[in-house]
Short mmCIF file of N, CA and C in Angstrom, two decimals:
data_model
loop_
_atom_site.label_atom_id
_atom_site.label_comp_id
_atom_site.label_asym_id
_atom_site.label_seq_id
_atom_site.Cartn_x
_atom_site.Cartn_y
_atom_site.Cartn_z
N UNK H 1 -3.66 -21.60 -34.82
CA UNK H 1 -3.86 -22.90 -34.18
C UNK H 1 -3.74 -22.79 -32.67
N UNK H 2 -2.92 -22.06 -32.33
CA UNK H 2 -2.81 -21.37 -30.59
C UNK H 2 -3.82 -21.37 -30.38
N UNK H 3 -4.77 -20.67 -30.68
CA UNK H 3 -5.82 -19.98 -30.12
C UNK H 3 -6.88 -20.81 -30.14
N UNK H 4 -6.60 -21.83 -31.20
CA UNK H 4 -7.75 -22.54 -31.45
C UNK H 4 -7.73 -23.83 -30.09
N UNK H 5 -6.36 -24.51 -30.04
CA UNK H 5 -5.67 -25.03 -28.65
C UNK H 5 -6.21 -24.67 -27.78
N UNK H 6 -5.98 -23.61 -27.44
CA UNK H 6 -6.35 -22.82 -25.79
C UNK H 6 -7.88 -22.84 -25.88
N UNK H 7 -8.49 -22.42 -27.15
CA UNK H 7 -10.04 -22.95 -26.41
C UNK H 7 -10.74 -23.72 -26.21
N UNK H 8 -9.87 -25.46 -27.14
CA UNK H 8 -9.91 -26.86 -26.60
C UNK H 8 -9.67 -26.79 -25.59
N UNK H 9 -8.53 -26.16 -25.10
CA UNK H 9 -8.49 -26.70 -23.67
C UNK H 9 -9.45 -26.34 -22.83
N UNK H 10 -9.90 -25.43 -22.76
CA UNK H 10 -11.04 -24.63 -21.80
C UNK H 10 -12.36 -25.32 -21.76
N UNK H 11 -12.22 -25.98 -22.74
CA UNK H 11 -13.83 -26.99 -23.26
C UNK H 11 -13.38 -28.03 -22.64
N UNK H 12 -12.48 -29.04 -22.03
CA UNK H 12 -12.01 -29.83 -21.55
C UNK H 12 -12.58 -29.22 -20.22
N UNK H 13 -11.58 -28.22 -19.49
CA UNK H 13 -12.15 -27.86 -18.47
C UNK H 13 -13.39 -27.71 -18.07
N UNK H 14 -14.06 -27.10 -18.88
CA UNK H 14 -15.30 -26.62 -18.96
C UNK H 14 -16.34 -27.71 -18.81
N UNK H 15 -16.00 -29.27 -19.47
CA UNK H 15 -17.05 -29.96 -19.42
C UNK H 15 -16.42 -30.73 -18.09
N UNK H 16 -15.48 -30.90 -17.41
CA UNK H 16 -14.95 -31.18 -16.10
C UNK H 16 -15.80 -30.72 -14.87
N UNK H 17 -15.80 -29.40 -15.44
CA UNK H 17 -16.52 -28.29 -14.16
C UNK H 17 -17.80 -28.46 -14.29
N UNK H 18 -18.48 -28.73 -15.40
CA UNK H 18 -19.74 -29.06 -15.81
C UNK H 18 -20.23 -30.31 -14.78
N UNK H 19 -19.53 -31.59 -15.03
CA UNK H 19 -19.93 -32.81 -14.29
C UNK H 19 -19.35 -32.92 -13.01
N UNK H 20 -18.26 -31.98 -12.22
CA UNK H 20 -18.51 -32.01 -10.90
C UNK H 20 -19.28 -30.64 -10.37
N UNK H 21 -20.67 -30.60 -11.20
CA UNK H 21 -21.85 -29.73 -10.40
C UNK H 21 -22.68 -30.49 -10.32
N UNK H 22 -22.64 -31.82 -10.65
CA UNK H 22 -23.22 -32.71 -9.86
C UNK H 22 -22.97 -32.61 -8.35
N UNK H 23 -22.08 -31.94 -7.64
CA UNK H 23 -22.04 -32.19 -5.88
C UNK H 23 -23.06 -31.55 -5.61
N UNK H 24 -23.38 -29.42 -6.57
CA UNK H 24 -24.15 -28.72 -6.18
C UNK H 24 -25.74 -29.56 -6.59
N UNK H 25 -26.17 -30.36 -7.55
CA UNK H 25 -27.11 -31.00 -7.88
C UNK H 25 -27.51 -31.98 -6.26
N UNK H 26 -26.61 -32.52 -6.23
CA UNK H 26 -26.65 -33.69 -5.18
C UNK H 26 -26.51 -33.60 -3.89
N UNK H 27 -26.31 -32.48 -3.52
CA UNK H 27 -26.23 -31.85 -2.17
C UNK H 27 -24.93 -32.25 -1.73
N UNK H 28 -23.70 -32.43 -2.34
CA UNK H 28 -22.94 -33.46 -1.75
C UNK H 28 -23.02 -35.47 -1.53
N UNK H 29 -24.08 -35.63 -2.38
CA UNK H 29 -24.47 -36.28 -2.31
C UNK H 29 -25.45 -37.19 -1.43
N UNK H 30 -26.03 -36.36 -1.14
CA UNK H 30 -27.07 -36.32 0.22
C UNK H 30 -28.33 -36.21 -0.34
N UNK H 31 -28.77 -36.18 -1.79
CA UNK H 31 -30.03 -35.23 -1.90
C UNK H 31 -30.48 -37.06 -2.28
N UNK H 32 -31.73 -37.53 -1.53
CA UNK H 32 -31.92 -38.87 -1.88
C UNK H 32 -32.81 -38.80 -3.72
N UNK H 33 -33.18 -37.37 -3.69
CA UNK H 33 -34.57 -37.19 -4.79
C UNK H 33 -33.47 -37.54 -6.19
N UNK H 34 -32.52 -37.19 -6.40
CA UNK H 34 -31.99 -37.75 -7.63
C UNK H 34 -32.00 -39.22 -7.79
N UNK H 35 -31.57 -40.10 -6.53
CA UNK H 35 -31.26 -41.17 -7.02
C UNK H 35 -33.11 -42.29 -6.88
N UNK H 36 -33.83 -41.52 -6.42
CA UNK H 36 -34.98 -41.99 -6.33
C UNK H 36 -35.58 -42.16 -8.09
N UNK H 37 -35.32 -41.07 -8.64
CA UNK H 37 -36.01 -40.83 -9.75
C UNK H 37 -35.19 -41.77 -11.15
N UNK H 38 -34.07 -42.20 -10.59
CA UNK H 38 -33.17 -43.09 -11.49
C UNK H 38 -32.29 -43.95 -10.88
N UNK H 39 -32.31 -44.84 -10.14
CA UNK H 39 -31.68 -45.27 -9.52
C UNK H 39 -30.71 -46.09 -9.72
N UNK H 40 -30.79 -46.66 -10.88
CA UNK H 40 -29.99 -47.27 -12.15
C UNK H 40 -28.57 -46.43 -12.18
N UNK H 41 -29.23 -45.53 -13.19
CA UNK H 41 -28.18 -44.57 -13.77
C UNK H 41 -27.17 -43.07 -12.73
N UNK H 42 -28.20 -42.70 -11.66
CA UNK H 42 -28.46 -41.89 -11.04
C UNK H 42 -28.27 -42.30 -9.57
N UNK H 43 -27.75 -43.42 -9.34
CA UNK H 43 -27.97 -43.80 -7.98
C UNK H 43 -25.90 -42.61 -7.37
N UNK H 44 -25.43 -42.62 -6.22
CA UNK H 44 -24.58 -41.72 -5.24
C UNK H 44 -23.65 -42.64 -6.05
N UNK H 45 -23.79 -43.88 -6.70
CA UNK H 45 -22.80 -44.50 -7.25
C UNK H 45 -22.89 -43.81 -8.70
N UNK H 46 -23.57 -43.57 -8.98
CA UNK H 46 -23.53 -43.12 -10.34
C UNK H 46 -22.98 -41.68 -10.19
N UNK H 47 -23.53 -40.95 -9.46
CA UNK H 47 -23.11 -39.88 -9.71
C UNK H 47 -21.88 -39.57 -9.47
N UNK H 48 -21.40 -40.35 -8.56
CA UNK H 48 -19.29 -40.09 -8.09
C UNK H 48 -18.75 -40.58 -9.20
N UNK H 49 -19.45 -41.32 -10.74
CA UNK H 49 -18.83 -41.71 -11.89
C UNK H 49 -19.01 -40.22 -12.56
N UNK H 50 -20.03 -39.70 -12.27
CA UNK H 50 -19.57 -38.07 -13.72
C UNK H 50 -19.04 -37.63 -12.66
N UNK H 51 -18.59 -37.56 -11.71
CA UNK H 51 -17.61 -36.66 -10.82
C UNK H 51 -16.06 -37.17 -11.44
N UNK H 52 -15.79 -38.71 -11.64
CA UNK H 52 -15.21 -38.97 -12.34
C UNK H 52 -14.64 -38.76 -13.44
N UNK H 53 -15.68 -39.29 -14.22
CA UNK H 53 -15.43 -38.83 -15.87
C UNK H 53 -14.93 -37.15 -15.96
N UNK H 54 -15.62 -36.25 -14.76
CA UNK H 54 -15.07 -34.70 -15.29
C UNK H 54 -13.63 -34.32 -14.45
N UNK H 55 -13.29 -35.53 -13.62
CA UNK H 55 -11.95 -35.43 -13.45
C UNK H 55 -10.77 -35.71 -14.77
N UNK H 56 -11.16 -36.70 -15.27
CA UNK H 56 -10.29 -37.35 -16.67
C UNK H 56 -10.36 -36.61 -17.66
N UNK H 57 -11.78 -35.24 -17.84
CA UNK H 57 -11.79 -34.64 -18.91
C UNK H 57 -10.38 -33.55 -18.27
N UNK H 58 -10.57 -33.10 -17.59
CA UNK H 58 -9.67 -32.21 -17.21
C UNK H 58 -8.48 -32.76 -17.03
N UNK H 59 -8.13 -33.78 -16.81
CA UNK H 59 -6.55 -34.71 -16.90
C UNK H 59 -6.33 -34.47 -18.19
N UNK H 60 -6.51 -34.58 -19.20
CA UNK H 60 -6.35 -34.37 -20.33
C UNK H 60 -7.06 -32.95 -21.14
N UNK H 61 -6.56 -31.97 -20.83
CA UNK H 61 -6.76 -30.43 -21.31
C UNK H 61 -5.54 -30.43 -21.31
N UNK H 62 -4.09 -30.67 -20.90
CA UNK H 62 -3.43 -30.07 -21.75
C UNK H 62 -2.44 -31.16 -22.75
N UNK H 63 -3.10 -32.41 -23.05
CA UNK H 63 -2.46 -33.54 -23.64
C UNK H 63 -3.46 -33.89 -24.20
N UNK H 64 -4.52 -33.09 -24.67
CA UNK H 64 -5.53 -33.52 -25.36
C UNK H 64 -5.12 -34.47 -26.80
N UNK H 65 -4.50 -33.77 -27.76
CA UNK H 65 -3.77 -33.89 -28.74
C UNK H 65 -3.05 -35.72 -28.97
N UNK H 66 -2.69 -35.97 -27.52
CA UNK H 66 -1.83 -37.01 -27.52
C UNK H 66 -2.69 -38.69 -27.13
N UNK H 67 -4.17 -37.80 -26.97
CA UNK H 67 -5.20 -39.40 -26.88
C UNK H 67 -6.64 -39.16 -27.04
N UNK H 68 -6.36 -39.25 -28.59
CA UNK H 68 -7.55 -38.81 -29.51
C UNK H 68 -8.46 -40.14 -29.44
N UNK H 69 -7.95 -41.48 -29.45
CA UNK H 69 -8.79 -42.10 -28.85
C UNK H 69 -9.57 -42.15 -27.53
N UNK H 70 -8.91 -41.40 -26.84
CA UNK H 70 -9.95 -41.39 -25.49
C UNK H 70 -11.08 -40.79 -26.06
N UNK H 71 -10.71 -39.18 -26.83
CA UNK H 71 -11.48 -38.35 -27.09
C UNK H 71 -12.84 -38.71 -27.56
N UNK H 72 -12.37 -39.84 -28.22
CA UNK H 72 -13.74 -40.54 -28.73
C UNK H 72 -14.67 -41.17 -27.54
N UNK H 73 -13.74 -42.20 -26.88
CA UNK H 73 -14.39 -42.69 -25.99
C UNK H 73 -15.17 -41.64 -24.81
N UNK H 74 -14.89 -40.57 -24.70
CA UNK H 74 -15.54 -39.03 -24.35
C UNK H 74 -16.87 -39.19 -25.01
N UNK H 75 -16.89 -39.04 -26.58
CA UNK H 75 -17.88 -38.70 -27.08
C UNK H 75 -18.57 -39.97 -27.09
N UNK H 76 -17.88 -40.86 -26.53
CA UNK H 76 -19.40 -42.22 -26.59
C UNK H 76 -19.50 -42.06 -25.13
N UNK H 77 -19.21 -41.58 -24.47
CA UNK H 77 -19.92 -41.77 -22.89
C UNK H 77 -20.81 -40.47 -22.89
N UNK H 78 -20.58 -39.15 -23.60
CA UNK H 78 -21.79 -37.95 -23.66
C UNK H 78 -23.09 -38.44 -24.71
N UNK H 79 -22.84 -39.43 -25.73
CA UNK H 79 -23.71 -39.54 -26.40
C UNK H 79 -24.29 -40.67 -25.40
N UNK H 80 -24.18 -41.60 -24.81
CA UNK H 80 -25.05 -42.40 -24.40
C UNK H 80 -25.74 -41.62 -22.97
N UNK H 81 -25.13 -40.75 -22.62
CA UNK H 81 -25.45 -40.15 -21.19
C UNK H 81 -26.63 -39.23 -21.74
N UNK H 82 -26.68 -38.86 -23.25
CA UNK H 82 -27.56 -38.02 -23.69
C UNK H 82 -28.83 -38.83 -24.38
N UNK H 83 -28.69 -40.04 -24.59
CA UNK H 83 -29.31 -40.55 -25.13
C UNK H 83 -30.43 -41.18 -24.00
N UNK H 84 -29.39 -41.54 -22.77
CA UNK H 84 -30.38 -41.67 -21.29
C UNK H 84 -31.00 -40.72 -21.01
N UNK H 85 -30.84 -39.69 -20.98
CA UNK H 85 -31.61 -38.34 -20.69
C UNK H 85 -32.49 -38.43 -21.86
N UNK H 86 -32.43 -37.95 -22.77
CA UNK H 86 -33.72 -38.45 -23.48
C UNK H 86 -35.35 -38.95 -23.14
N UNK H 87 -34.41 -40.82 -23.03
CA UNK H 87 -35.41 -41.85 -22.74
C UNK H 87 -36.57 -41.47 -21.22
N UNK H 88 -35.37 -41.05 -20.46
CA UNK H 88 -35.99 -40.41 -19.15
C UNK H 88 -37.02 -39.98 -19.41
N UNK H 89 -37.26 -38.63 -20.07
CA UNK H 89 -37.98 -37.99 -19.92
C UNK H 89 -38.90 -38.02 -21.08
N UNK H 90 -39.04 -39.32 -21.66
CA UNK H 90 -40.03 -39.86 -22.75
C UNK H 90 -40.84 -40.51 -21.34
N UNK H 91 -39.96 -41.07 -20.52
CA UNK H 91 -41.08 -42.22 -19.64
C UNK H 91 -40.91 -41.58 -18.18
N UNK H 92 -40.80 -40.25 -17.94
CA UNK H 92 -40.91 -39.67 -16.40
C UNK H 92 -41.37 -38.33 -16.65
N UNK H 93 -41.95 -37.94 -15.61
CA UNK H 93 -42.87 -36.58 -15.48
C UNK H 93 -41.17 -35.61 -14.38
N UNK H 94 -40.59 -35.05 -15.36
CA UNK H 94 -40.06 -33.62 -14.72
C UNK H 94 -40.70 -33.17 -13.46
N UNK H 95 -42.22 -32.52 -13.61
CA UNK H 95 -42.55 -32.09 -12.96
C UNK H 95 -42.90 -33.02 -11.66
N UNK H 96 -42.69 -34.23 -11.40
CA UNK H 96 -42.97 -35.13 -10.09
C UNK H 96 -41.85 -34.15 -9.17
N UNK H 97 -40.60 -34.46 -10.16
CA UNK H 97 -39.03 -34.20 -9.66
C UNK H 97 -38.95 -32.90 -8.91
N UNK H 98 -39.56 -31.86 -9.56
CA UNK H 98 -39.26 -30.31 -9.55
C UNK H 98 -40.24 -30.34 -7.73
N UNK H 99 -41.37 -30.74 -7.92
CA UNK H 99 -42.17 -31.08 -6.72
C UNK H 99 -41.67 -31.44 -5.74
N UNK H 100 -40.97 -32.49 -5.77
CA UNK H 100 -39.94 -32.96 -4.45
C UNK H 100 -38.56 -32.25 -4.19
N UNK H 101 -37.96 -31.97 -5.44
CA UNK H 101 -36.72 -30.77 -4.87
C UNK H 101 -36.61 -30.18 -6.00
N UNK H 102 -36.30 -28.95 -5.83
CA UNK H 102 -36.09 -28.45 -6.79
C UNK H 102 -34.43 -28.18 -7.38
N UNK H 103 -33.23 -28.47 -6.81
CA UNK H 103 -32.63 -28.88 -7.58
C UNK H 103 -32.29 -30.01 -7.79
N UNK H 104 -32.81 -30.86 -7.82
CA UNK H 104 -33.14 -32.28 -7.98
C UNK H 104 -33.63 -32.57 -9.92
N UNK H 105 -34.54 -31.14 -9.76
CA UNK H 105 -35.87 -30.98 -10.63
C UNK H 105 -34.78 -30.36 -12.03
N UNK H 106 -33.90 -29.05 -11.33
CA UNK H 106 -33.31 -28.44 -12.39
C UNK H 106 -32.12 -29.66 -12.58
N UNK H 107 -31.38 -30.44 -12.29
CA UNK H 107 -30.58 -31.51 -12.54
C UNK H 107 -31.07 -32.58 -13.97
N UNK H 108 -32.49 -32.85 -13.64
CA UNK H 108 -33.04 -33.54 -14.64
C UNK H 108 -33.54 -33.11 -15.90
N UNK H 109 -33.42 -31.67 -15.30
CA UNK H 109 -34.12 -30.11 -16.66
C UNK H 109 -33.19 -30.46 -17.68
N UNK H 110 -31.44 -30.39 -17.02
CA UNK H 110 -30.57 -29.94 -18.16
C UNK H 110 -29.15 -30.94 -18.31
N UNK H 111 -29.16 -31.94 -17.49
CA UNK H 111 -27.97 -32.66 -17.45
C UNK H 111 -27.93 -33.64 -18.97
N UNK H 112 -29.04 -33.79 -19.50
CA UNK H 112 -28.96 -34.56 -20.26
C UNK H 112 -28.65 -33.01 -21.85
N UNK H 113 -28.80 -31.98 -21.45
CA UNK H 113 -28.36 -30.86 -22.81
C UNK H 113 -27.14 -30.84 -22.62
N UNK H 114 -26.54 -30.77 -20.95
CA UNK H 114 -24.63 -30.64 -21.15
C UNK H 114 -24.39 -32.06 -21.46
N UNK H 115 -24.85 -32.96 -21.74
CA UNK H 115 -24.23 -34.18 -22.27
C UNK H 115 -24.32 -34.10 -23.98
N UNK H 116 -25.24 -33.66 -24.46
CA UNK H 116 -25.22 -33.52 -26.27
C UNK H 116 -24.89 -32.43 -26.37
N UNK H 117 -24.27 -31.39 -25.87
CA UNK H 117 -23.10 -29.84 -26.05
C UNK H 117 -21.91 -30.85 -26.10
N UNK H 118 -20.78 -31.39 -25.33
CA UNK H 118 -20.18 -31.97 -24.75
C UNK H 118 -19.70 -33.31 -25.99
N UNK H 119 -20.98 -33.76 -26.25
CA UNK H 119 -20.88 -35.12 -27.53
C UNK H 119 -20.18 -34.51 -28.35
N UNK H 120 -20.65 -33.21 -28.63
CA UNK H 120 -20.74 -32.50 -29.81
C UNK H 120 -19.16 -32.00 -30.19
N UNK H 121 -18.86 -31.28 -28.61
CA UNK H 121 -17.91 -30.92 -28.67
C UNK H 121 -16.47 -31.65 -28.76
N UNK H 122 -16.46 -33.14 -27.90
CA UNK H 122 -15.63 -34.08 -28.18
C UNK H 122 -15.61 -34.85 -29.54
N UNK H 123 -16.81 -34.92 -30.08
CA UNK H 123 -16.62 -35.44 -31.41
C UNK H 123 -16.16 -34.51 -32.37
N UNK H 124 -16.51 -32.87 -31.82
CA UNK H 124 -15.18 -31.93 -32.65
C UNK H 124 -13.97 -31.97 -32.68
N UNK H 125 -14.04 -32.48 -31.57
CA UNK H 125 -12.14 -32.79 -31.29
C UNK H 125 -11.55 -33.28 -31.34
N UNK H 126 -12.08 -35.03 -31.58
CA UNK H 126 -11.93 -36.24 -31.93
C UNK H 126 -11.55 -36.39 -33.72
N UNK H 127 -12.84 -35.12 -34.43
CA UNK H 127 -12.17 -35.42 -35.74
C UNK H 127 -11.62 -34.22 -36.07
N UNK H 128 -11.27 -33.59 -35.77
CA UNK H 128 -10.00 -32.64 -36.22
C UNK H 128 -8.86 -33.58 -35.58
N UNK H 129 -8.75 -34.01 -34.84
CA UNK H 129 -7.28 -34.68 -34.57
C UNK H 129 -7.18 -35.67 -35.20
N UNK H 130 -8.37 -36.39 -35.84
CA UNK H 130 -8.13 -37.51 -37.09
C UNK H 130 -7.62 -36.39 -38.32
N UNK H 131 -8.55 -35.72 -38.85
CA UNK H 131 -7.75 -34.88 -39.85
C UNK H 131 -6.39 -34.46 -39.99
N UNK H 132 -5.94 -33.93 -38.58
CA UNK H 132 -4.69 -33.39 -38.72
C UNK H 132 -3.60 -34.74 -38.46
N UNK H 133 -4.07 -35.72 -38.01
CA UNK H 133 -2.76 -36.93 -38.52
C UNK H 133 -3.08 -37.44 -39.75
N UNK H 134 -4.10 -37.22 -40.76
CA UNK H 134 -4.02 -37.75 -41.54
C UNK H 134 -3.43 -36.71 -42.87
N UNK H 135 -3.50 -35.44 -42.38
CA UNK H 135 -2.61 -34.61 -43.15
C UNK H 135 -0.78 -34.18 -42.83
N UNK H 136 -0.42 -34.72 -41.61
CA UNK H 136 0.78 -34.92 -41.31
C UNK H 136 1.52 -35.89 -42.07
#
């Protein structure tokens, strides 16, 4: 179970470090081509929220255990963040994006795959910690 712990925790970290590469995406938040292409979801306000959210994942790597409800609420903010990525790119051309910057272009390539890795992975973690209180 150690071992299995320690590489929850690293996945905590891991999806932390994941959503503050939004600065390298955003130039610091300078790059106007992200928030052009979504301005909704994607606007310098949006993005200082997954700078956010991957602060709180990492607040909780080593108290994971102790707020399995957040954990969930984790996996409903990667599933809807994945579910926006999606829709995006049912109704936007990638390639406009990649044209005007290119990491602008790779931001929109893959932010919406570390959000359904991430679902995936918090909803692993969410129900093993239902399992194991319900076998305590």
């Amino acid at each position: 179970m150690e071992s299995s712990s320690s590489s929850i925790r690293k996945g905590f970290i891991l999806a932390g470090l994941m959503n503050m590469s939004v600065l390298l995406f955003s130039k610091l938040f300078t790059n106007p081509v992200i928030p052009e292409f979504d301005p909704v979801v994607m606007s310098n306000f949006g993005l200082l929220m997954i700078l956010i959210w991957g602060l709180a994942y990492i607040s909780v790597a080593n108290n994971y255990q102790e707020v399995k409800w957040l954990i969930a609420v984790f996996a409903i903010e990667k599933f809807i963040y994945g579910f926006t990525w999606i829709n995006w790119h049912l109704n936007n051309s990638i390639t406009e994006v990649f044209d005007k910057d290119l990491l602008a272009g790779m931001f929109y390539a893959v932010y919406g795959l570390n959000d359904w890795i991430f679902f995936l992975f918090f909803t692993y973690v969410f129900s093993n910690l239902l399992k194991a209180r319900k076998s305590s």
